[in-house]
Tab-separated table of N, CA and C in Angstrom:
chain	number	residue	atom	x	y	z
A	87	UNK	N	-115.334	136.857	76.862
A	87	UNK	CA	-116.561	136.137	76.566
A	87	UNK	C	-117.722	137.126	76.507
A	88	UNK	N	-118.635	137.152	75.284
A	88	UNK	CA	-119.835	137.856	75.392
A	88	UNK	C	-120.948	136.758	76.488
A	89	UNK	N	-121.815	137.330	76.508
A	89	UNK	CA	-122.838	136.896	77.095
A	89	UNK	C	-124.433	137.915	77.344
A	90	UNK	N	-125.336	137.016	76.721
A	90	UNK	CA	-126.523	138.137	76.843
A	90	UNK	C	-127.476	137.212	77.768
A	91	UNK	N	-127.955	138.808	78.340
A	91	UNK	CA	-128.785	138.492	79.552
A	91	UNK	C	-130.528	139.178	79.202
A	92	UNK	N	-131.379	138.254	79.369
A	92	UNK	CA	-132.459	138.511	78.151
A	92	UNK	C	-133.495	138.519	79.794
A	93	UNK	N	-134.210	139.715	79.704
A	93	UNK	CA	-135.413	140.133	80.119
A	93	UNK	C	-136.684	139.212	79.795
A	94	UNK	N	-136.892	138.478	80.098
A	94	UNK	CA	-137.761	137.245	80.593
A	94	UNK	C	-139.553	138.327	80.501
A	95	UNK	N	-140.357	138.627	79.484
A	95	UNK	CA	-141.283	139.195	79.221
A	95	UNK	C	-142.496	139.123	80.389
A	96	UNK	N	-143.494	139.514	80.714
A	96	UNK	CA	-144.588	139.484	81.495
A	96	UNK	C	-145.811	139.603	81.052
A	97	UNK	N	-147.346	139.487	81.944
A	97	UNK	CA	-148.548	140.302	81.132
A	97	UNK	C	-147.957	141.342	80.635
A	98	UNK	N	-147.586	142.346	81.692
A	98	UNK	CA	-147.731	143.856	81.291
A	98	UNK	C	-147.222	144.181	80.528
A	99	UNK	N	-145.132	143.759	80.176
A	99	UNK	CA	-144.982	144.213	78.817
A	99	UNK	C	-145.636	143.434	77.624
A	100	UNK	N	-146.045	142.240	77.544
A	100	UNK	CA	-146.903	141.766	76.289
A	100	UNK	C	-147.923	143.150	76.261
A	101	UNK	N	-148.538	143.479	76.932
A	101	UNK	CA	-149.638	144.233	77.518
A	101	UNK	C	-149.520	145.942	76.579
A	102	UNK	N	-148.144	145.930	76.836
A	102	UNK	CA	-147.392	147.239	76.148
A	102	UNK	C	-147.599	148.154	77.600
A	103	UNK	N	-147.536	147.700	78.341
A	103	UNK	CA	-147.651	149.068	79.477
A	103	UNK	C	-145.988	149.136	79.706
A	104	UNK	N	-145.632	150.730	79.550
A	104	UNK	CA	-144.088	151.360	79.684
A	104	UNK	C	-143.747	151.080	81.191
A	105	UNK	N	-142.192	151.315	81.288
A	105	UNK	CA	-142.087	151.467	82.844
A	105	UNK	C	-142.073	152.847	83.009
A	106	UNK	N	-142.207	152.976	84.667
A	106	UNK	CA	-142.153	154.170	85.129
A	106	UNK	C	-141.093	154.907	84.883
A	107	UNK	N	-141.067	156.432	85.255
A	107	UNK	CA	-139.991	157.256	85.143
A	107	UNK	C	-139.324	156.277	85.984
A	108	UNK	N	-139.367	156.087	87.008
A	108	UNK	CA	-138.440	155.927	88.329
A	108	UNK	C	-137.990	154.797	88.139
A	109	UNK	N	-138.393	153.592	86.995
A	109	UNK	CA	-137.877	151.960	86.812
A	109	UNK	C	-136.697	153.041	85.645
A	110	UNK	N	-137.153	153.870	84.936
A	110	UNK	CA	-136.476	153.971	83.595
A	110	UNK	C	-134.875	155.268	84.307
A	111	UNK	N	-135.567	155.848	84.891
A	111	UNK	CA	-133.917	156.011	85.816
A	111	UNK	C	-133.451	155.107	86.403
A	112	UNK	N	-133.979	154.356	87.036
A	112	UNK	CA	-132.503	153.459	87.422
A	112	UNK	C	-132.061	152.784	86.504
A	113	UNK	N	-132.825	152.083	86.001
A	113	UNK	CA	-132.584	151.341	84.654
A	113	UNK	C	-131.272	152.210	84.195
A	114	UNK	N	-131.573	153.776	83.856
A	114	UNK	CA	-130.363	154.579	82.732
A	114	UNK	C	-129.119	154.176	83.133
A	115	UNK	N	-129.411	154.646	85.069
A	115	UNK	CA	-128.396	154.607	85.728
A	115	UNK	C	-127.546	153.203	85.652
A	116	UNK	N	-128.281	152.182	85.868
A	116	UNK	CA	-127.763	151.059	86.086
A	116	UNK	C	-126.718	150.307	84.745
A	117	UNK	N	-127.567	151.102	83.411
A	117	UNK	CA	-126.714	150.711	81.823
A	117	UNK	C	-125.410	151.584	82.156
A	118	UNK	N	-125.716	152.865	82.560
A	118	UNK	CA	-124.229	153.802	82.846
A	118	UNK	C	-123.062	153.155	83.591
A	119	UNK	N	-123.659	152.225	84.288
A	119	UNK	CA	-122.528	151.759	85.460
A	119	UNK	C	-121.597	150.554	84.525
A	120	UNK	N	-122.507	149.885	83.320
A	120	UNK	CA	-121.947	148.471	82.610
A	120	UNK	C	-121.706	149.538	81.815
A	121	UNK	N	-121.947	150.889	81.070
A	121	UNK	CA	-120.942	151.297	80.245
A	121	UNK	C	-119.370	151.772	80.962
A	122	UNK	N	-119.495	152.378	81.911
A	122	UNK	CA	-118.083	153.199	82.661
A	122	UNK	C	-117.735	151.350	83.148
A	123	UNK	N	-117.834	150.774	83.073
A	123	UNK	CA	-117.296	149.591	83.363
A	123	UNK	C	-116.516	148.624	82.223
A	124	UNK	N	-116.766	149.407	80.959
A	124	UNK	CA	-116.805	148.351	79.822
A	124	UNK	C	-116.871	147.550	79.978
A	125	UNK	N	-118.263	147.129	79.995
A	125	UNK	CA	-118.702	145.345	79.835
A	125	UNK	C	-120.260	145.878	78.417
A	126	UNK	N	-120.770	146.857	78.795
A	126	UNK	CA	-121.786	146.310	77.885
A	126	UNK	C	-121.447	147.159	76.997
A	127	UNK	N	-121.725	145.759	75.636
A	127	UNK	CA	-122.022	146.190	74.220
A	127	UNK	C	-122.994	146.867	73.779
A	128	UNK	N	-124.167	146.251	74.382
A	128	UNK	CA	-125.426	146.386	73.548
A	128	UNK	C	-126.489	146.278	74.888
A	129	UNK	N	-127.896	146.796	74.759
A	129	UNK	CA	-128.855	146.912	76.220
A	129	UNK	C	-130.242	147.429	74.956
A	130	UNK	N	-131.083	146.627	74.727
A	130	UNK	CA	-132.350	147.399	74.697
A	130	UNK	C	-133.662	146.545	74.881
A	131	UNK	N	-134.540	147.501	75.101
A	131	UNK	CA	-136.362	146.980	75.126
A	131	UNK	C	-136.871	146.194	73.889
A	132	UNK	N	-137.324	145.686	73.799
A	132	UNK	CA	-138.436	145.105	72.720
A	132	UNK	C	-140.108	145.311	72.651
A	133	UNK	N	-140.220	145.548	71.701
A	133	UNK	CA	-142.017	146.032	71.744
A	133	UNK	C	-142.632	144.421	71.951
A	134	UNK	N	-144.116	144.476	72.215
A	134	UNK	CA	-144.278	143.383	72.526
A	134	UNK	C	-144.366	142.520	71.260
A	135	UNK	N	-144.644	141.064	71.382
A	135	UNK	CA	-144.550	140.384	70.745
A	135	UNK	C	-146.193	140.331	69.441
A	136	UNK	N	-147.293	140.985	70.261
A	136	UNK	CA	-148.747	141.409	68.544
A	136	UNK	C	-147.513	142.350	68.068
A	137	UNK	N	-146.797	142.802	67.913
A	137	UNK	CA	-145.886	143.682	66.964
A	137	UNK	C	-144.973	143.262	65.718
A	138	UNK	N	-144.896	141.768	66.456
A	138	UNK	CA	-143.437	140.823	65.464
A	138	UNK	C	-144.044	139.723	65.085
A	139	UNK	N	-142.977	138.844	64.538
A	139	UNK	CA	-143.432	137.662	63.848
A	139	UNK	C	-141.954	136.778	64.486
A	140	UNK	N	-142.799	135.179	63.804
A	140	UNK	CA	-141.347	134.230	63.764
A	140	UNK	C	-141.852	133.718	61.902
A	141	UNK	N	-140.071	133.235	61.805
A	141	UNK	CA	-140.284	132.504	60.465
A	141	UNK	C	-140.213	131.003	61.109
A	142	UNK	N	-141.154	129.868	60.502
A	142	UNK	CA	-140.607	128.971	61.051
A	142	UNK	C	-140.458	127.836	59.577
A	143	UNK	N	-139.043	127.325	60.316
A	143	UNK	CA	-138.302	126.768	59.243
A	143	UNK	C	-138.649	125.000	58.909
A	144	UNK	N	-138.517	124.224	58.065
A	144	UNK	CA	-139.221	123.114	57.416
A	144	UNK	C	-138.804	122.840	56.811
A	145	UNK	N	-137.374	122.359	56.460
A	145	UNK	CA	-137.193	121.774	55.169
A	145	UNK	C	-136.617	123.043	54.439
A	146	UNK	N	-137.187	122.914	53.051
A	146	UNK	CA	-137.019	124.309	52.310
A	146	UNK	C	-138.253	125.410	52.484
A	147	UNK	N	-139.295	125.257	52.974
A	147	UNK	CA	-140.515	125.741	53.326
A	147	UNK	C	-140.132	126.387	54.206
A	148	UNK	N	-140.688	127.572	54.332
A	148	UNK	CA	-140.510	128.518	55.448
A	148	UNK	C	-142.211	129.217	55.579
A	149	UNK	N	-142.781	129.496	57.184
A	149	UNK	CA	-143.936	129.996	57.118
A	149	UNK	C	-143.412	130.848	58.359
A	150	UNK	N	-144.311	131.959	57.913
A	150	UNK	CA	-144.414	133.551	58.619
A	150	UNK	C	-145.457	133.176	59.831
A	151	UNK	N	-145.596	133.513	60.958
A	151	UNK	CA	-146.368	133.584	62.343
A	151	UNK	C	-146.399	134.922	62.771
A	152	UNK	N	-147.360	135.263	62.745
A	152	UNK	CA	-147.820	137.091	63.241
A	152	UNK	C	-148.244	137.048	64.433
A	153	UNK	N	-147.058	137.901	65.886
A	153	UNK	CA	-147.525	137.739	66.759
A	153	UNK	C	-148.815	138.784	67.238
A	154	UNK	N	-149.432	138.235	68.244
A	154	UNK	CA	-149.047	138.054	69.232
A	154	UNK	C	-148.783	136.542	69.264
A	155	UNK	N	-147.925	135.866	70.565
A	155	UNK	CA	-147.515	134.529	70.977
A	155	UNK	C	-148.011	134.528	72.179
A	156	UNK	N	-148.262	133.733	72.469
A	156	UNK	CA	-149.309	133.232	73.627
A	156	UNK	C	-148.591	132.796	75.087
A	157	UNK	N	-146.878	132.482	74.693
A	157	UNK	CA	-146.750	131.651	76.056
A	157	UNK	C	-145.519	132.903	76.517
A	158	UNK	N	-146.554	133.978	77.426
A	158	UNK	CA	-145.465	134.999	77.683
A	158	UNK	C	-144.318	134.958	78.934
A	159	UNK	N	-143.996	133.254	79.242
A	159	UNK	CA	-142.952	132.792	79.718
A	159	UNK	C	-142.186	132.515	79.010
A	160	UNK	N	-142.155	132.400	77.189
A	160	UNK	CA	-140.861	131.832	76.807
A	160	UNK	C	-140.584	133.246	76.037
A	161	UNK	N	-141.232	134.534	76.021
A	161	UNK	CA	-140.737	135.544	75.302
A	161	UNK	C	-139.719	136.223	76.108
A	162	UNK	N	-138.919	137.302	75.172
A	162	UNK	CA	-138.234	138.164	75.475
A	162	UNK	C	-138.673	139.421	75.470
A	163	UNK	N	-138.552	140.696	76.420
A	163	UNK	CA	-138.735	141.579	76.620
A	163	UNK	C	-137.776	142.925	76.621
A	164	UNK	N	-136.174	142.494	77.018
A	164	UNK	CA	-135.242	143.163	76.523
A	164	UNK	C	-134.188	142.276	76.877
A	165	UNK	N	-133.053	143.375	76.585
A	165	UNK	CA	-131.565	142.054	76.466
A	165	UNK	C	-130.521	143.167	76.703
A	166	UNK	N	-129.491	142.368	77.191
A	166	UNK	CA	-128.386	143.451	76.919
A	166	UNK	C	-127.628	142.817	76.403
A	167	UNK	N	-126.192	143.101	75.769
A	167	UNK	CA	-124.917	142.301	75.290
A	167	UNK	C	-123.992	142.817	76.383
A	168	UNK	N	-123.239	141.762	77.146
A	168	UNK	CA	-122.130	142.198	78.098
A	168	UNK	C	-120.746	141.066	77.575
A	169	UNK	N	-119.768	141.798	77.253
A	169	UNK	CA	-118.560	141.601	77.766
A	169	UNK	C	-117.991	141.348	78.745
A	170	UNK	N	-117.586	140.188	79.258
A	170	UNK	CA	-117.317	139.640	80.456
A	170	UNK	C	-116.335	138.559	80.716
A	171	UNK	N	-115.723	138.205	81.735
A	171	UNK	CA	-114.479	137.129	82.097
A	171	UNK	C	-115.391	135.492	82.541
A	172	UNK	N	-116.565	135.591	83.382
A	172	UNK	CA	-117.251	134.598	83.531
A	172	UNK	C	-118.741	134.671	83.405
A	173	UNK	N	-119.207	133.534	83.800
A	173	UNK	CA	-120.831	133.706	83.829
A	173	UNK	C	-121.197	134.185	85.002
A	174	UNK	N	-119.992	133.822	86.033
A	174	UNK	CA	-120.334	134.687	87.419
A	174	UNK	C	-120.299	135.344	87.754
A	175	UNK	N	-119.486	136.368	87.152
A	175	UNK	CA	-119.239	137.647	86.781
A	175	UNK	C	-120.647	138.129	86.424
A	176	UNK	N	-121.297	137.949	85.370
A	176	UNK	CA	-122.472	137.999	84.405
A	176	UNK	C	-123.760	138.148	85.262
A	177	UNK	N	-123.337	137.346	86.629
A	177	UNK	CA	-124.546	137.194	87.686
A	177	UNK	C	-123.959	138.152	88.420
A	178	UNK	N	-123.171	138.434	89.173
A	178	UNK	CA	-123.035	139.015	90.068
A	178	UNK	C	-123.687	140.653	89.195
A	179	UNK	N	-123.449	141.260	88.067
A	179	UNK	CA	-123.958	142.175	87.598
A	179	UNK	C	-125.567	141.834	87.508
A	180	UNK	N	-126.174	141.243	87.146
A	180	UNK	CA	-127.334	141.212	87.072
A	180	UNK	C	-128.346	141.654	88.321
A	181	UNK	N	-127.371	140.468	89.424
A	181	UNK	CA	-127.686	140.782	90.145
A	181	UNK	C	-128.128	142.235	91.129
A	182	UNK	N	-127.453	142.996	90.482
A	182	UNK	CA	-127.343	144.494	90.647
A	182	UNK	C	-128.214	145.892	89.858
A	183	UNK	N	-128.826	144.591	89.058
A	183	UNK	CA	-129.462	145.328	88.494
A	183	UNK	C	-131.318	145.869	88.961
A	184	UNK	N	-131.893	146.384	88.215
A	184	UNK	CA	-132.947	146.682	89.035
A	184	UNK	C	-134.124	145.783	88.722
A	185	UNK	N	-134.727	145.422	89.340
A	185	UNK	CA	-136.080	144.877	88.749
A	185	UNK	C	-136.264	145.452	87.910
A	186	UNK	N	-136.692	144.299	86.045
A	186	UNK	CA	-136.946	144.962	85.307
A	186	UNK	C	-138.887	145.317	85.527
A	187	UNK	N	-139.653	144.844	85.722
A	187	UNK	CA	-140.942	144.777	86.438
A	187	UNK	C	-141.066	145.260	88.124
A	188	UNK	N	-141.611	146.443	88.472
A	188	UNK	CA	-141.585	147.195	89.517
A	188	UNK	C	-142.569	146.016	90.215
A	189	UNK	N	-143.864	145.540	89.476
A	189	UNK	CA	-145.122	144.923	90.319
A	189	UNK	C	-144.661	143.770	90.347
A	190	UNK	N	-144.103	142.996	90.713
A	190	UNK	CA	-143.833	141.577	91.223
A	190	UNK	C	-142.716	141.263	90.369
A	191	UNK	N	-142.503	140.042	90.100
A	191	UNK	CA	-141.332	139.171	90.108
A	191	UNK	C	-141.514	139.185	88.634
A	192	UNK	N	-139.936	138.931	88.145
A	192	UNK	CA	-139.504	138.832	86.896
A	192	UNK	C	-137.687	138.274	87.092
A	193	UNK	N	-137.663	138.098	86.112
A	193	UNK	CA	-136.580	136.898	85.437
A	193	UNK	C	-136.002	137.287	84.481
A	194	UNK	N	-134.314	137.265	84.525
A	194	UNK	CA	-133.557	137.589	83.647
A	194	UNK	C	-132.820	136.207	83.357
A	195	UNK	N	-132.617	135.548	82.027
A	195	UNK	CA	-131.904	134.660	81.748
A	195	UNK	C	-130.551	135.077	81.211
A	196	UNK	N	-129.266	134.380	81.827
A	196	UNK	CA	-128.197	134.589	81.100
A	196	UNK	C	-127.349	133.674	80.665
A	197	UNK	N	-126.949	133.792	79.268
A	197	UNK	CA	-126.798	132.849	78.126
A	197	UNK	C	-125.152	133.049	77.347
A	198	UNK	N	-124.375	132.274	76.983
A	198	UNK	CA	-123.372	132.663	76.616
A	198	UNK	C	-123.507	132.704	75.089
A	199	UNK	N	-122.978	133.754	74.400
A	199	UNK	CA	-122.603	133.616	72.925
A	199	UNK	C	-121.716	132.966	72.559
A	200	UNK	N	-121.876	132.259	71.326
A	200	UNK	CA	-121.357	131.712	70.710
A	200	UNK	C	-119.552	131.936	70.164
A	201	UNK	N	-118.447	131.885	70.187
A	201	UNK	CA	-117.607	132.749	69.796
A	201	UNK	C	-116.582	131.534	68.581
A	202	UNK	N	-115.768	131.891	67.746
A	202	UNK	CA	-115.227	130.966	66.492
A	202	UNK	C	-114.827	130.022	66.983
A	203	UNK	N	-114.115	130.157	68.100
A	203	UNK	CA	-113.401	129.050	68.341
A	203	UNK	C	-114.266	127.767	68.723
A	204	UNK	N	-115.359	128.233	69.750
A	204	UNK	CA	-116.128	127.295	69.905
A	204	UNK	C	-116.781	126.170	68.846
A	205	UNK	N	-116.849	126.471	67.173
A	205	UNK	CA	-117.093	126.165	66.688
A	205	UNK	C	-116.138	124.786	65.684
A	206	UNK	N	-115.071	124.823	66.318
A	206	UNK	CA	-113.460	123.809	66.320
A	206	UNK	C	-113.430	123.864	64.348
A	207	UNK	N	-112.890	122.710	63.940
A	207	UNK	CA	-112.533	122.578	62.178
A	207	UNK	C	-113.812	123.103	61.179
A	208	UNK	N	-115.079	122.683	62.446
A	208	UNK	CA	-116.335	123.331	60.887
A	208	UNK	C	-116.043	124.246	60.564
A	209	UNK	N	-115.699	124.977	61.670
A	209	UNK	CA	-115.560	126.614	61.138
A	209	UNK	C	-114.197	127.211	60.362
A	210	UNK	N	-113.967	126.382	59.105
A	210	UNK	CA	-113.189	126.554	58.401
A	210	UNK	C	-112.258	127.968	58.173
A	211	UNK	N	-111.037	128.072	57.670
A	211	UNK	CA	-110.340	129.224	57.636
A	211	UNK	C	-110.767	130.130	56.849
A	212	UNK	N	-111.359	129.670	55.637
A	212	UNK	CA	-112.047	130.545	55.080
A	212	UNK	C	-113.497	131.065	55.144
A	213	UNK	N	-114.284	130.483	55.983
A	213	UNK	CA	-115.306	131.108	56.548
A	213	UNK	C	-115.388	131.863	57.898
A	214	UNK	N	-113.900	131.801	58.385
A	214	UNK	CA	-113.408	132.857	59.220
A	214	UNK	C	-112.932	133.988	58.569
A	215	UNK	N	-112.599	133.874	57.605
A	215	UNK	CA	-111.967	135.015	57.194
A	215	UNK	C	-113.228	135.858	56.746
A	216	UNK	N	-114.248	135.078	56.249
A	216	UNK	CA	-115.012	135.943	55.950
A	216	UNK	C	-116.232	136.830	56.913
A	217	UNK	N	-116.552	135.730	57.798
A	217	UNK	CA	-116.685	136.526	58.981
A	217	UNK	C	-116.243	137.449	59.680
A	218	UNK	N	-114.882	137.885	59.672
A	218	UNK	CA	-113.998	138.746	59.922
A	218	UNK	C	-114.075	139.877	59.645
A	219	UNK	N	-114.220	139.982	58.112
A	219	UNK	CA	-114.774	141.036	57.079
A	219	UNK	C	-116.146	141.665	57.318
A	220	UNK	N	-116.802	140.862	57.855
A	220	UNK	CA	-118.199	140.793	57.905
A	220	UNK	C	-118.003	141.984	59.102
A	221	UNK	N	-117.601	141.404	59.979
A	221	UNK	CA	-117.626	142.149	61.530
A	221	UNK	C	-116.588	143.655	61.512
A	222	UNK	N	-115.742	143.356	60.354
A	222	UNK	CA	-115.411	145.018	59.960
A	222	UNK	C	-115.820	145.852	59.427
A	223	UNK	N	-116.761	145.417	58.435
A	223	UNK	CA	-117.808	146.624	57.970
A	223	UNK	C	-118.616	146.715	58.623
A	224	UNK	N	-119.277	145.768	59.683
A	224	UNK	CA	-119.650	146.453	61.045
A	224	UNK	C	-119.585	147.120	61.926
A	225	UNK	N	-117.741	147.562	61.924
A	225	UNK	CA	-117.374	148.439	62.752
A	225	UNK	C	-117.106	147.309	64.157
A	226	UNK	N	-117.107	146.175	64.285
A	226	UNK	CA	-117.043	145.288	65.448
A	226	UNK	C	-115.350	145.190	65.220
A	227	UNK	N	-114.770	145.619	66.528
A	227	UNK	CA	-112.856	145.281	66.623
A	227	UNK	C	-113.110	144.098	66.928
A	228	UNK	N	-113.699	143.059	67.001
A	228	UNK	CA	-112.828	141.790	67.271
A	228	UNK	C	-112.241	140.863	66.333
């Protein structure tokens, strides 16, 4: 089972203030331990949100939103992708991980991905197959 665990944003990173050397070593350290572990896929930061946009969808209408976004409880700040057997599994690593915010409290949400099967007959044989393809010129073995 994948599962991503998403860095729950704050003032400061909306703010753009970096972490310290000393958050960003453990931090290294702490990705080193989910790589020699094979569980993580994927681990990175996000700039803040005045940097990005959303599309938001309507019908056939689609409109562009230039952030900044205002409610910096529902943003994301970073994420990792982990490979994993449960969600408790998923916690018990998190748990281990370091505060991503040195000055007070912060929040990591963890979320399961989506995987084919979950998706039962919609997900037809031939739009598996092509997904398949998809994820090999990606270089993704699954």
């Amino acid at each position: 089972m994948r599962f991503v665990a998403m860095v729950r944003a704050t003032r400061a990173s909306e703010a753009g203030e970096m972490p310290s050397e000393k958050l960003l070593t453990e931090m290294t350290r702490f990705n080193e331990e989910l790589v020699k572990a094979g569980v993580m896929l994927a681990g990175e930061g996000l700039h803040p949100s005045r940097s990005g946009a959303r599309v938001r969808y309507e019908g056939d209408r689609r409109t562009v939103i230039d952030g900044p976004f205002t409610e910096t409880k529902e943003l994301i700040a970073g994420f990792w992708v982990l490979q994993l057997s449960s969600l408790e599994e998923a916690i018990e690593w998190m748990k281990r991980a370091p505060n991503p915010f040195e000055d007070g409290a912060s929040e990591i949400e963890i979320r399961r991905v989506f995987e084919a099967e979950d998706f039962g007959d919609a997900f037809t044989p031939e739009a598996r197959e092509l997904e398949a393809q998809q994820r090999a010129r990606l270089g993704d073995p699954r």
